[in-house]
Structure formats: C-alpha cells, structure tokens
PDB file of C-alpha atoms and ligand atoms in Angstrom:
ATOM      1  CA  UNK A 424     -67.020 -36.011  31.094  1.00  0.00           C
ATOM      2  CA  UNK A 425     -70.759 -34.463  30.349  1.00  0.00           C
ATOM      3  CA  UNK A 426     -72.800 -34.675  33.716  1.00  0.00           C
ATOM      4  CA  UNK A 427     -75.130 -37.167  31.920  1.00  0.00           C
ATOM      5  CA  UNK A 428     -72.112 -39.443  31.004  1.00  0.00           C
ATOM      6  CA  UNK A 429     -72.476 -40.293  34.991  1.00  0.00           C
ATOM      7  CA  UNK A 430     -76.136 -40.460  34.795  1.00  0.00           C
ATOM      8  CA  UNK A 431     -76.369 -43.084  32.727  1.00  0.00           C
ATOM      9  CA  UNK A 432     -75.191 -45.754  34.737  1.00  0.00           C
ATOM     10  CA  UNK A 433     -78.219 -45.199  36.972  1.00  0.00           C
ATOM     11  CA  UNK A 434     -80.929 -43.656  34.806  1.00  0.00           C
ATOM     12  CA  UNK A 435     -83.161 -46.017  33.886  1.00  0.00           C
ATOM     13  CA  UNK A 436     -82.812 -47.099  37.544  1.00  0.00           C
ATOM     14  CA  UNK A 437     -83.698 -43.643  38.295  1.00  0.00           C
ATOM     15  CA  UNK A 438     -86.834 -43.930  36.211  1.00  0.00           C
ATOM     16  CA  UNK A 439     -87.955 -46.974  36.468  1.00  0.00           C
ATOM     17  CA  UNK A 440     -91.539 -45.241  37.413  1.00  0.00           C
ATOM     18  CA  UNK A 441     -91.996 -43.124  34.947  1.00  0.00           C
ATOM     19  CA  UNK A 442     -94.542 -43.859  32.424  1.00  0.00           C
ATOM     20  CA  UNK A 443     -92.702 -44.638  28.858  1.00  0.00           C
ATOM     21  CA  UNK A 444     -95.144 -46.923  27.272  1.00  0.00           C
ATOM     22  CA  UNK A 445     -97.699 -44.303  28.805  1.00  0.00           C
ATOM     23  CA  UNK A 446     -95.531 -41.561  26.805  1.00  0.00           C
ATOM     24  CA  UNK A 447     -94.643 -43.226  23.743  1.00  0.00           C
ATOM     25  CA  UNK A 448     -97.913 -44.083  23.697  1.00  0.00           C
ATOM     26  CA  UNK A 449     -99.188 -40.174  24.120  1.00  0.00           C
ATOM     27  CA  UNK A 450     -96.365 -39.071  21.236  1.00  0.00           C
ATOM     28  CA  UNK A 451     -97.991 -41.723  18.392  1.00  0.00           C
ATOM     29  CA  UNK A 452    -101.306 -40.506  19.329  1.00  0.00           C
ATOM     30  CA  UNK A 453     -99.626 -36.991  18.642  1.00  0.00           C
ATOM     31  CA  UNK A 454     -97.712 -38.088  15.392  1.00  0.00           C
ATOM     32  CA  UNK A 455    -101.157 -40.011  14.209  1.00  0.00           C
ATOM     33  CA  UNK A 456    -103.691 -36.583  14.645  1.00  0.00           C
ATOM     34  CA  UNK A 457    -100.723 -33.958  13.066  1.00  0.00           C
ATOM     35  CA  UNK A 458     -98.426 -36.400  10.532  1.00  0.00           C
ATOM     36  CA  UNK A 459    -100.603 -38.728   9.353  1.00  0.00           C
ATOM     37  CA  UNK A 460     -98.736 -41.605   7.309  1.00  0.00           C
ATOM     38  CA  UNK A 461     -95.304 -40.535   9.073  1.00  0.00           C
ATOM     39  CA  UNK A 462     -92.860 -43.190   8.658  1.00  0.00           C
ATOM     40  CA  UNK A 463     -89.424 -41.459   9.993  1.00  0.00           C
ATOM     41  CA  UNK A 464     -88.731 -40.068  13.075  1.00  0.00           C
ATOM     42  CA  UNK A 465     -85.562 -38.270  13.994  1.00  0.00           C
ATOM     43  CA  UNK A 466     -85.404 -37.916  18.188  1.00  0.00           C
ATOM     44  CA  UNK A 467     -83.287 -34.983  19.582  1.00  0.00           C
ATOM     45  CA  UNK A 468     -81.656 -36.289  23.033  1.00  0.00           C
ATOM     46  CA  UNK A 469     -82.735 -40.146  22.759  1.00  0.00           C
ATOM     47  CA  UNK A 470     -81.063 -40.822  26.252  1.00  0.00           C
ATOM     48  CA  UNK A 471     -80.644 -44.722  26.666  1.00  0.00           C
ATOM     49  CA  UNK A 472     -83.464 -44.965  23.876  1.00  0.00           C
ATOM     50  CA  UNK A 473     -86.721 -45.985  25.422  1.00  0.00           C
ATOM     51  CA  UNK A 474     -89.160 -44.070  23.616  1.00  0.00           C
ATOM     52  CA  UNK A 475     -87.558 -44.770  20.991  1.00  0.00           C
ATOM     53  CA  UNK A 476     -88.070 -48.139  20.920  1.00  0.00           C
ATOM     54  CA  UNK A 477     -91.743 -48.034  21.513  1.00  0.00           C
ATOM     55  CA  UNK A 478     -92.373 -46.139  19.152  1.00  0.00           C
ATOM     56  CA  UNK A 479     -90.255 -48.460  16.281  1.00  0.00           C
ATOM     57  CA  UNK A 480     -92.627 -50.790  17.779  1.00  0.00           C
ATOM     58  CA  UNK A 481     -95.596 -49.117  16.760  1.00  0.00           C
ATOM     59  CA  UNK A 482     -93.905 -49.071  13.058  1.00  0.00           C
ATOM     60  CA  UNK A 483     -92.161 -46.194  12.678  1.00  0.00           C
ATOM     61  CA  UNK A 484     -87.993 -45.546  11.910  1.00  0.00           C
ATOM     62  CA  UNK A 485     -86.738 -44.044  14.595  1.00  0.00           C
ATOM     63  CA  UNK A 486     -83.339 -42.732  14.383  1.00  0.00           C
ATOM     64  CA  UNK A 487     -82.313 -41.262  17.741  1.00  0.00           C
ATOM     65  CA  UNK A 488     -79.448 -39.121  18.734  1.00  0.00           C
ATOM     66  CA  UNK A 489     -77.581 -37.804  22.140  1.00  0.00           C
ATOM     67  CA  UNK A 490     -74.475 -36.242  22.359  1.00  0.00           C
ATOM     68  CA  UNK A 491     -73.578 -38.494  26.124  1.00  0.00           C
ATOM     69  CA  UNK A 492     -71.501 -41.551  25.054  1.00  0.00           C
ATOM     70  CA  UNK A 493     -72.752 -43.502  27.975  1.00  0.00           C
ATOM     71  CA  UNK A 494     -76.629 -42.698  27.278  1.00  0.00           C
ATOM     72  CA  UNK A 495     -75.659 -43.556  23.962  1.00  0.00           C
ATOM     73  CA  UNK A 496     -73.545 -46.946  24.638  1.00  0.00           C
ATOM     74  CA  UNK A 497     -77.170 -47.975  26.815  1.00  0.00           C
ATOM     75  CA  UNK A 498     -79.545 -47.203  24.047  1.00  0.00           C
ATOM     76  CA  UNK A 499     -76.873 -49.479  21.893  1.00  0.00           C
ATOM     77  CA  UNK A 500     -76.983 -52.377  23.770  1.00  0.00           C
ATOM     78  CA  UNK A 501     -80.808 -51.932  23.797  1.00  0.00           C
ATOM     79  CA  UNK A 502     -81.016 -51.933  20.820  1.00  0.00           C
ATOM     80  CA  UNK A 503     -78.763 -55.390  20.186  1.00  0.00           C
ATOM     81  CA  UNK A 504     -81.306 -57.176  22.121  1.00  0.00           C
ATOM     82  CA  UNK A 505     -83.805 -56.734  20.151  1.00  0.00           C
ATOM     83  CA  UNK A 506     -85.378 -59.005  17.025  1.00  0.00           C
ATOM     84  CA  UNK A 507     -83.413 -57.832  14.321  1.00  0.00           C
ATOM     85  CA  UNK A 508     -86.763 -56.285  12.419  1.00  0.00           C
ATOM     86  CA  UNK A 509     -86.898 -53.922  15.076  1.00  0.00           C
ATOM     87  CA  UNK A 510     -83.339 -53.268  15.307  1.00  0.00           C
ATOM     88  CA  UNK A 511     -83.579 -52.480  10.988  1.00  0.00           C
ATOM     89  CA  UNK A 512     -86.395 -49.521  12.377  1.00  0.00           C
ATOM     90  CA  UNK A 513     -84.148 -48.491  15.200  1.00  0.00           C
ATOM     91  CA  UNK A 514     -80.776 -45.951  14.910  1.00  0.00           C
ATOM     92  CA  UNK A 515     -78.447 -44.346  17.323  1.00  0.00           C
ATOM     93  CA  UNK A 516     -75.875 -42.001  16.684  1.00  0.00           C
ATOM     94  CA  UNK A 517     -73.622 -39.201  18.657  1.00  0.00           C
ATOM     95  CA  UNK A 518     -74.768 -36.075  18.023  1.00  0.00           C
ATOM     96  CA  UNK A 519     -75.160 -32.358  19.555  1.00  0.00           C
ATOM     97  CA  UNK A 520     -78.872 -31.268  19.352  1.00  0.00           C
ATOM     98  CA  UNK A 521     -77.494 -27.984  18.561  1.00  0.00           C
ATOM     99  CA  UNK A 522     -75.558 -29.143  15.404  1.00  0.00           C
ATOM    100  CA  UNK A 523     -76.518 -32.589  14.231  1.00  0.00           C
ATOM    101  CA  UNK A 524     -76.473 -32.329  10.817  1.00  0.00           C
ATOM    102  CA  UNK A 525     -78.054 -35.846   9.088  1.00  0.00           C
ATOM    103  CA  UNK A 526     -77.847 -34.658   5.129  1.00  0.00           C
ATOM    104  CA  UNK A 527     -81.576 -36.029   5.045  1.00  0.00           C
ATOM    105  CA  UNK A 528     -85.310 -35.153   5.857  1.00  0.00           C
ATOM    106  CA  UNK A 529     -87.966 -37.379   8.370  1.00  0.00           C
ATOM    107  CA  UNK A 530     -91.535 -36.959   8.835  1.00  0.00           C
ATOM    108  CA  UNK A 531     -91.186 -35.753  12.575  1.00  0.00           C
ATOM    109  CA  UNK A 532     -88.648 -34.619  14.867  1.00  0.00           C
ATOM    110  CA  UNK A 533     -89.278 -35.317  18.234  1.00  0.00           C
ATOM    111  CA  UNK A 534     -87.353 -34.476  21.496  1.00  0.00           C
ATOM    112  CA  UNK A 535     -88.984 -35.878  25.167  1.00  0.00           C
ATOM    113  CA  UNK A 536     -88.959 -35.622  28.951  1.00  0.00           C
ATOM    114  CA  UNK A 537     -87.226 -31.668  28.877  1.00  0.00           C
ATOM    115  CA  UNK A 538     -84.495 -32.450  26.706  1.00  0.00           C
ATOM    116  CA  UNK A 539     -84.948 -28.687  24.917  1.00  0.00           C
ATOM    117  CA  UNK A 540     -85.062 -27.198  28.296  1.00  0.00           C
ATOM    118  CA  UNK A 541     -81.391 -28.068  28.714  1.00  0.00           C
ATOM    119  CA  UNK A 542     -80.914 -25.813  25.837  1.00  0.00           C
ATOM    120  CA  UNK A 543     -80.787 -22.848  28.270  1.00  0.00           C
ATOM    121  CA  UNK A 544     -78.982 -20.181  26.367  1.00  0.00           C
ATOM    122  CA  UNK A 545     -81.042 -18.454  23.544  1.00  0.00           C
ATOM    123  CA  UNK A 546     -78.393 -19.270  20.964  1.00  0.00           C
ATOM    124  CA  UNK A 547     -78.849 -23.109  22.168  1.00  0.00           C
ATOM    125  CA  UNK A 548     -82.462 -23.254  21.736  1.00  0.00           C
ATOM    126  CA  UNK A 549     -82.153 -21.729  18.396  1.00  0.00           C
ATOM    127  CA  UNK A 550     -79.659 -24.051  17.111  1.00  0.00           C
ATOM    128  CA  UNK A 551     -81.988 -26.773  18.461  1.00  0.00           C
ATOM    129  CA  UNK A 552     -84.959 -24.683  16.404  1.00  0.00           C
ATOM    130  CA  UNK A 553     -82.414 -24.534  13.500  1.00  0.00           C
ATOM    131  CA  UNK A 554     -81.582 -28.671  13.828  1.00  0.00           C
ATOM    132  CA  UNK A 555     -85.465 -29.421  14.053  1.00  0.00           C
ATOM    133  CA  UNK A 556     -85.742 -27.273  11.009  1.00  0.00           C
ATOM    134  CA  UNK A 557     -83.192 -28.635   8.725  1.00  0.00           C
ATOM    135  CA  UNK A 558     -84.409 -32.272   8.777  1.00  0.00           C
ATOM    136  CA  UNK A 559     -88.071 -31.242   8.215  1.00  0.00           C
ATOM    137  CA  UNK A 560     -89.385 -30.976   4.781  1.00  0.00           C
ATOM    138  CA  UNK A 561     -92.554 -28.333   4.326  1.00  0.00           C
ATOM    139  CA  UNK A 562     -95.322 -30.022   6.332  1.00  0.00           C
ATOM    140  CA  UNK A 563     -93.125 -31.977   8.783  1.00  0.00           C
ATOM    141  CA  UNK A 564     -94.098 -31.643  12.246  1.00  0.00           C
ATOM    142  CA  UNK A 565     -91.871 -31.033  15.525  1.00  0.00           C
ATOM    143  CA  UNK A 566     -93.032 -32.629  18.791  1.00  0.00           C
ATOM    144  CA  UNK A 567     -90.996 -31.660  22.059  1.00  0.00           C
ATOM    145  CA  UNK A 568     -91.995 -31.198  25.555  1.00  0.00           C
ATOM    146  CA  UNK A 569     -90.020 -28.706  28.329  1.00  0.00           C
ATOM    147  CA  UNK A 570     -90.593 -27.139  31.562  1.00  0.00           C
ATOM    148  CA  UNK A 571     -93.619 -24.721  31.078  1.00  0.00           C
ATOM    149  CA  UNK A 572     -92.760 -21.256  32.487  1.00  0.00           C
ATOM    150  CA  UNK A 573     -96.478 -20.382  34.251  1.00  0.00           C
ATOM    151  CA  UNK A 574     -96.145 -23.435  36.045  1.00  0.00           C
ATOM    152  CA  UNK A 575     -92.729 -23.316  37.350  1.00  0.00           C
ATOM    153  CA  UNK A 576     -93.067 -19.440  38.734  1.00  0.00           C
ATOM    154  CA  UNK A 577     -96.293 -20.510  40.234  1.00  0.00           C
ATOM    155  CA  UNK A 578     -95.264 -23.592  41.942  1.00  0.00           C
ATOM    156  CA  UNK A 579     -91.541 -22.905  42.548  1.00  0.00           C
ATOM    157  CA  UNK A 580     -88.704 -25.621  42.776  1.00  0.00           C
ATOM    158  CA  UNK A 581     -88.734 -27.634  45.600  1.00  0.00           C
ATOM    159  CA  UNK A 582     -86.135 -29.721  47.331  1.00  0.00           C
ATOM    160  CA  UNK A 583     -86.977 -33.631  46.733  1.00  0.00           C
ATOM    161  CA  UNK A 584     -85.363 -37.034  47.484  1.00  0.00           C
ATOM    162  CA  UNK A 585     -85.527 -40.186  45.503  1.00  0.00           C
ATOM    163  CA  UNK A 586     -84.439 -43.506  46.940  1.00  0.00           C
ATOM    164  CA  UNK A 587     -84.329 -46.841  44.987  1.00  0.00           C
ATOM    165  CA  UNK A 588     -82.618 -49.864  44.281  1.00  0.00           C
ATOM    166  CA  UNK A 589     -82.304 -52.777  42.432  1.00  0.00           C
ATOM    167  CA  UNK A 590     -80.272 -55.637  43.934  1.00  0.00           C
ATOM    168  CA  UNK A 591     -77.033 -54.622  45.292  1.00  0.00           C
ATOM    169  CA  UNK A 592     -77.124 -51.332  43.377  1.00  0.00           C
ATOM    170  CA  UNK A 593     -78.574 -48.671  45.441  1.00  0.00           C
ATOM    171  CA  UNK A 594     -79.027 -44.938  44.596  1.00  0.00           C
ATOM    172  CA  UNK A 595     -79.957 -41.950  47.343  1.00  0.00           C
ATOM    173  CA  UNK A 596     -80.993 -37.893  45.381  1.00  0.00           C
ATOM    174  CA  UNK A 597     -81.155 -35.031  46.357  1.00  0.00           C
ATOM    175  CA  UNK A 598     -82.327 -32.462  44.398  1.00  0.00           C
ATOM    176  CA  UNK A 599     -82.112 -28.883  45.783  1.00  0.00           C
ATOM    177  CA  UNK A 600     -82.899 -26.032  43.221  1.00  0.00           C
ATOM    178  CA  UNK A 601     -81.825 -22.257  42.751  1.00  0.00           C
ATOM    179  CA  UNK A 602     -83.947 -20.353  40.103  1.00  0.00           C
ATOM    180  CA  UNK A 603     -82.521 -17.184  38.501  1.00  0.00           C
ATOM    181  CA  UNK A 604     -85.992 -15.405  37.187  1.00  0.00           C
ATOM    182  CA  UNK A 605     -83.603 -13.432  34.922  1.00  0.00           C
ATOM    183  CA  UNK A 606     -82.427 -15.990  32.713  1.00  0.00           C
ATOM    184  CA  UNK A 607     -85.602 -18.096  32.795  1.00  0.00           C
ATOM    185  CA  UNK A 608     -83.405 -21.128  34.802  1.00  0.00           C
ATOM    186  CA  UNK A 609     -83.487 -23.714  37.020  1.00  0.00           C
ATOM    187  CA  UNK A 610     -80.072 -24.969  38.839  1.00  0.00           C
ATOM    188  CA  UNK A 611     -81.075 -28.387  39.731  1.00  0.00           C
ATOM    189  CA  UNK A 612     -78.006 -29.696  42.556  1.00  0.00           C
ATOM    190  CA  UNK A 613     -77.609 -33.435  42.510  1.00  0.00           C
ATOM    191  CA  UNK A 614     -76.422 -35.051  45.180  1.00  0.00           C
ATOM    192  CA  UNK A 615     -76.654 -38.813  44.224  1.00  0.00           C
ATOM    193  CA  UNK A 616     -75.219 -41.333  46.477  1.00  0.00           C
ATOM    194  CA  UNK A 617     -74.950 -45.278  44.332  1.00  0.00           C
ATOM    195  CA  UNK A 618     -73.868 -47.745  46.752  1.00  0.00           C
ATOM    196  CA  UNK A 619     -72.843 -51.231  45.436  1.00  0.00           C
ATOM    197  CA  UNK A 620     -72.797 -53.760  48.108  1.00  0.00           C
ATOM    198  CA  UNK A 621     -70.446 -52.198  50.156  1.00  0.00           C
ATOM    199  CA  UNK A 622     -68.849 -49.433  47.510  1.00  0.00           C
ATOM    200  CA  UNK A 623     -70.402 -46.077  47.919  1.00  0.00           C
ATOM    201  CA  UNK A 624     -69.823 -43.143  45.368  1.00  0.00           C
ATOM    202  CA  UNK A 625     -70.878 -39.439  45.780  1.00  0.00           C
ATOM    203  CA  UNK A 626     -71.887 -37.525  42.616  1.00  0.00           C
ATOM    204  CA  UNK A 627     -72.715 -34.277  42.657  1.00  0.00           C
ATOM    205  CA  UNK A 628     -73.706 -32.488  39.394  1.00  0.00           C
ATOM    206  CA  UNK A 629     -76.231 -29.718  38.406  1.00  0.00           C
ATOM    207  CA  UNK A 630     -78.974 -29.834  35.707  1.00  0.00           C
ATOM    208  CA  UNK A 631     -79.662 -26.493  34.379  1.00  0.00           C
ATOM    209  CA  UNK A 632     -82.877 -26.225  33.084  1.00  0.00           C
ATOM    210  CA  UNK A 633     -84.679 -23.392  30.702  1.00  0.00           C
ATOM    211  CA  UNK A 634     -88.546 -22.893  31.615  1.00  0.00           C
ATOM    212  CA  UNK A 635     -90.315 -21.483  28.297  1.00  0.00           C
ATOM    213  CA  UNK A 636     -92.979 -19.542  27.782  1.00  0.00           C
ATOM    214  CA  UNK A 637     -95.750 -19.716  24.877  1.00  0.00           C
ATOM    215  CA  UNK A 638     -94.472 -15.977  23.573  1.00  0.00           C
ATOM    216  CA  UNK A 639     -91.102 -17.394  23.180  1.00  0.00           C
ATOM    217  CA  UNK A 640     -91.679 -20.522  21.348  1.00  0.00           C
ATOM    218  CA  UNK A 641     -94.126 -18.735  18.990  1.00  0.00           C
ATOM    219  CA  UNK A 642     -91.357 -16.712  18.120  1.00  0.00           C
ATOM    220  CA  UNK A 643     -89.180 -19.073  17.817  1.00  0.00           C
ATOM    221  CA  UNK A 644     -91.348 -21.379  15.574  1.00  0.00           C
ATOM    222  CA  UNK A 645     -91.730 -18.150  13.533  1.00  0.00           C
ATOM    223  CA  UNK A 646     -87.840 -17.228  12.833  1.00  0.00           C
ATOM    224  CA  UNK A 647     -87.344 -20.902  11.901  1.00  0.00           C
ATOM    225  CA  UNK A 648     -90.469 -21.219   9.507  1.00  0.00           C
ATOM    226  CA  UNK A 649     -92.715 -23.208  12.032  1.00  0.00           C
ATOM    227  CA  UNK A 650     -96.128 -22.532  12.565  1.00  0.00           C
ATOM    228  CA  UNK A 651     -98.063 -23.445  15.779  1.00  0.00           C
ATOM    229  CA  UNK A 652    -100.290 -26.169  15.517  1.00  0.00           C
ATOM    230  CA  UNK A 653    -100.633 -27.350  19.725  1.00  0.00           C
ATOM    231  CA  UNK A 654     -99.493 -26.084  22.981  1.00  0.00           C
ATOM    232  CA  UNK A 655    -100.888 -28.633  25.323  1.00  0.00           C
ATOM    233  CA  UNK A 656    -100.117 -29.977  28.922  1.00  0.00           C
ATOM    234  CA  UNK A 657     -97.548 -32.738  28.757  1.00  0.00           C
ATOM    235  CA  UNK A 658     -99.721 -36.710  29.104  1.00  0.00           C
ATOM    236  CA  UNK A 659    -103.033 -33.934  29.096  1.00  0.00           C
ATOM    237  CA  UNK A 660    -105.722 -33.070  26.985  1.00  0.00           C
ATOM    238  CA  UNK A 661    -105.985 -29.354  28.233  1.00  0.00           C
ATOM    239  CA  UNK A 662    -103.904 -26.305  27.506  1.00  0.00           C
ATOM    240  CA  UNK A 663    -101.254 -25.849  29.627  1.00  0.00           C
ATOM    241  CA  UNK A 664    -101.345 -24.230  33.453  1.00  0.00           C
ATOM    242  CA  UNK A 665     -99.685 -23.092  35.962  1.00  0.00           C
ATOM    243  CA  UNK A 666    -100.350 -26.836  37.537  1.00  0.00           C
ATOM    244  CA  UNK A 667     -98.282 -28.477  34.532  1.00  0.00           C
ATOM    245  CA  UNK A 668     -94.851 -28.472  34.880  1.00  0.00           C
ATOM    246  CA  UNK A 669     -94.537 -30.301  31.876  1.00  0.00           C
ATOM    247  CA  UNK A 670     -96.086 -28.670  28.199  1.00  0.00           C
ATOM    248  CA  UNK A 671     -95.778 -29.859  24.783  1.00  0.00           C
ATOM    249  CA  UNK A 672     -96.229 -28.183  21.194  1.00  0.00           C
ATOM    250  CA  UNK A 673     -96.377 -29.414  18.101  1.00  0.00           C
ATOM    251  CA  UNK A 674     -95.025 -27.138  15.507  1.00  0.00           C
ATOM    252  CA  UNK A 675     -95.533 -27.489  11.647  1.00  0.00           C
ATOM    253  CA  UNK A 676     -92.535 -27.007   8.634  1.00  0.00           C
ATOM    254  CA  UNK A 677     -94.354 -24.492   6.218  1.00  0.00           C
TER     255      UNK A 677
HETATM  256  C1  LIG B2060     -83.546 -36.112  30.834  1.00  0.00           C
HETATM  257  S1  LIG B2060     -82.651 -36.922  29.577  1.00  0.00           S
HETATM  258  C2  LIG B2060     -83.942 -37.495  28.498  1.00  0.00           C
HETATM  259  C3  LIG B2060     -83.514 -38.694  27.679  1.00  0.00           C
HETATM  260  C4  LIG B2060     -84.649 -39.361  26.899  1.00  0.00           C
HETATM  261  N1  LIG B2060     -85.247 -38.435  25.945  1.00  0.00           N
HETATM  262  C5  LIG B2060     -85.696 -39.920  27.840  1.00  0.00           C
HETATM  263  O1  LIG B2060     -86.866 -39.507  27.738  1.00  0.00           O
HETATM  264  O2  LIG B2060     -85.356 -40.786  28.656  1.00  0.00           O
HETATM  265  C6  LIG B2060     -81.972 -35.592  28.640  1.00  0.00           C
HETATM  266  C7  LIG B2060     -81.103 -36.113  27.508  1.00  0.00           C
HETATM  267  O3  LIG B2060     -80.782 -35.026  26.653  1.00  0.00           O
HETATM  268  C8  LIG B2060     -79.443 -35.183  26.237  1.00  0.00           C
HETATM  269  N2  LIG B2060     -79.009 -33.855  25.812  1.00  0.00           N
HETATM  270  C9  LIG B2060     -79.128 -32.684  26.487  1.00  0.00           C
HETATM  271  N3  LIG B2060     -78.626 -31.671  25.753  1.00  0.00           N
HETATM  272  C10 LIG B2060     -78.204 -32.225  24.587  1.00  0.00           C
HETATM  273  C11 LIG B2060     -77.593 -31.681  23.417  1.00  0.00           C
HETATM  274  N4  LIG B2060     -77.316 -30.389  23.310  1.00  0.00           N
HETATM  275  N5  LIG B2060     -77.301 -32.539  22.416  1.00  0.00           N
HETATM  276  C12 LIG B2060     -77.572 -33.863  22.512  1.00  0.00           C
HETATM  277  N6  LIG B2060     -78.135 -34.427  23.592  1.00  0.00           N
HETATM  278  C13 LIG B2060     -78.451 -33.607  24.617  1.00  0.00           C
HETATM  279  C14 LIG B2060     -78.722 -35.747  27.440  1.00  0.00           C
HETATM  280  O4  LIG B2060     -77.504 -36.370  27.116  1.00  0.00           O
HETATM  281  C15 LIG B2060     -79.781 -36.727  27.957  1.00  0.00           C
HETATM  282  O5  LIG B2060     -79.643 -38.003  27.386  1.00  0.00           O
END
C-alpha cells in the first residue's frame, strides 16, 4: 500500500484549513494571464480532487490523475455528487505522474500543493518533465508549485503538530524532519494518531520531499522544450525568497 493510500482517509480532514478556493482561485488567474482561451486541463497528482473541481467550476475540463487508489476512490465520489454538467467537465483516472500516457493534448498541465517535489530522484522529475511535455501542444503552458530550495536551507525543517477532529474522528501529527543537503531532500516522519470513538490507530509513514532550485528547473524546462515564462512565490505576487517555502513557475511548450 502507497503511504498516501493511508492518507486519504484523513486528508481532507487534515486540510480542512488550507485555502483551495483561495488556490484554485490563484491557478485560473494564472491559466487566464499565460493560456488565454484554455479549455482543458490535465492535473498531475489530483489527490481527492479539490482543485480540480473549482476550477471545472470556473469552466474549464479538468481531467485529473493520481496514482493512490484511495485519493483516487475520494475524488470519485466527489465527483458523483456533483450536478451532472460539472461531472461532464470533471475526470479521474489512475495514473503515475512519471508515466501517464493520455494519447491526447490539453491547454495546461497543472500539478499543486508539492506534488512534483515528491518526484525526488532526478530521473522522477524528468519523467514528470517528460509527462507534462507529451500532453502539451507548442504554446501549452505548465503550472506546478514545489518546495523552493532558498527558502527551505534558510528556514530549515522544523518539528510541528497538527491536532483536529471532526465528530468522533480524531487525528494527532507529528511531523519531525531529517534533510540530506546532498540529495536536495526532506524526510518528513509522520506520526499520525486517528482515534474513532474509542479505536485508536498509529500510522507512521515518511514524505520525502525534493526542494528545487530556479537553475534546475530552467534546465529542466530546457531539455524538455519549455521555456520560462514565471517563477513566482506560491499565493504571491513577488519572486520567490528565502521566506516562501512554497514557489510556482509557469513554463511554456515551444
Ligand atoms: C500532497 S498531495 C496533493 C494532492 C492534491 N494536488 C491537493 O492539492 O490536494 C500529493 C499527491 O500527489 C500524488 N502523487 C505523488 N507522486 C505521484 C506520482 N508519481 N504519480 C501520481 N500521483 C502522485 C499523491 O498520491 C497525492 O495524492
């Protein structure tokens, strides 16, 4: 089982905070300035499919993949409960970032909230380059955020605990973190305690995460025929710092 296959049963518990309609909000605004009249969107890593659906709200066909069956199974039955217009805009299917193959072109490829910084191995982050790539036709732009290198030398990982729940379901984190400055990773440790009612499961997984630099997705963008258009902080007008964590870039199909 794939450590988000546990994950799923508690992530949009998990995340309840975080800011999608902010986000999906932030990504049209993106899609708008750099792929004007952009209809399809294929997402790389759709999780249980939030974005995505905010974003078929705003119009567009989103067709979002993930290679977790349980992320997958949530962003299913998400999808079933929606008005069947939106569900005709809205897609999910299993697939590797890495080697999803479609047979077809979209306007944009996007990928959110770090989901190419699990590609931690240079041959993953080119086959992610290589994915992006092949469903782009010449002019197509690539969206994706990840863990922005400056920032996370600067500020370092530090431990952190998340508590939350939602009726009888209860979940306790800890998230302690080794880096390994060689390889340009993060281990993120998860100890996750769910408790339901009186039934209480341990969980512990780690996250590895890849922290990029601008140098390195330049040349990346250049061995796959991309060319630069934004590096920006992520949900920020301003180039990126060693305050934001999060970056984005928008790269451009020649
Ligand atoms: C932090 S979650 C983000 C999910 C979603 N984009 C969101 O914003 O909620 C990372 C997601 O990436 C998926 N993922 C990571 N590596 C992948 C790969 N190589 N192929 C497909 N999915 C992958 C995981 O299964 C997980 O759903």
């Amino acid at each position: 089982m794939k450590v988000f296959d546990h994950y799923a049963r508690y992530y949009d518990l998990l995340y309840r905070d975080k800011d999608y309609r902010g986000e999906a909000d932030f990504i049209i605004e993106q899609v708008r300035a750099h792929a004007p009249g952009a209809r399809s969107i294929l997402e790389l890593g759709c999780g249980t499919g939030i974005h995505a659906q905010l974003i078929a709200e705003a119009g567009y066909a989103v067709h979002g993949i993930d290679f977790s069956e349980a992320m997958l199974a949530s962003a299913q039955a998400r999808r079933a409960g929606l008005a069947p217009e939106l569900q005709g805009r809205l897609d999910f299917s299993q697939g590797d970032v890495r080697a999803f193959r479609s047979g077809r072109t979209y306007d944009v490829v996007i990928s959110l909230f770090h989901v190419f910084s699990y590609q931690t191995r240079n041959a993953d982050l080119q086959a992610a380059f290589a994915t992006a790539a092949e469903h782009l036709a010449p002019g197509g732009v690539l969206v994706f955020d990840y863990w922005y290198g400056p920032a996370v030398l600067a500020q370092r990982p530090e431990t952190r605990v998340k508590r939350l729940s939602d009726g009888d379901l209860s979940v306790l984190r800890i998230a302690e973190s080794s880096l390994d400055d060689m390889a340009s990773t993060v281990d993120v440790n998860y100890e996750t305690t769910v408790s339901v009612g009186e039934t209480r499961e341990v969980i512990r997984e780690t996250h590895r995460m890849r922290y990029l630099f601008i140098p390195e997705i330049e040349l990346l963008a250049a061995q796959f025929g991309f060319e630069p258009v934004v590096h920006q902080a992520w949900m920020e007008q301003g180039k990126p710092s060693s305050a934001s964590w999060g970056a984005f870039s928008v790269l451009r199909k020649r």
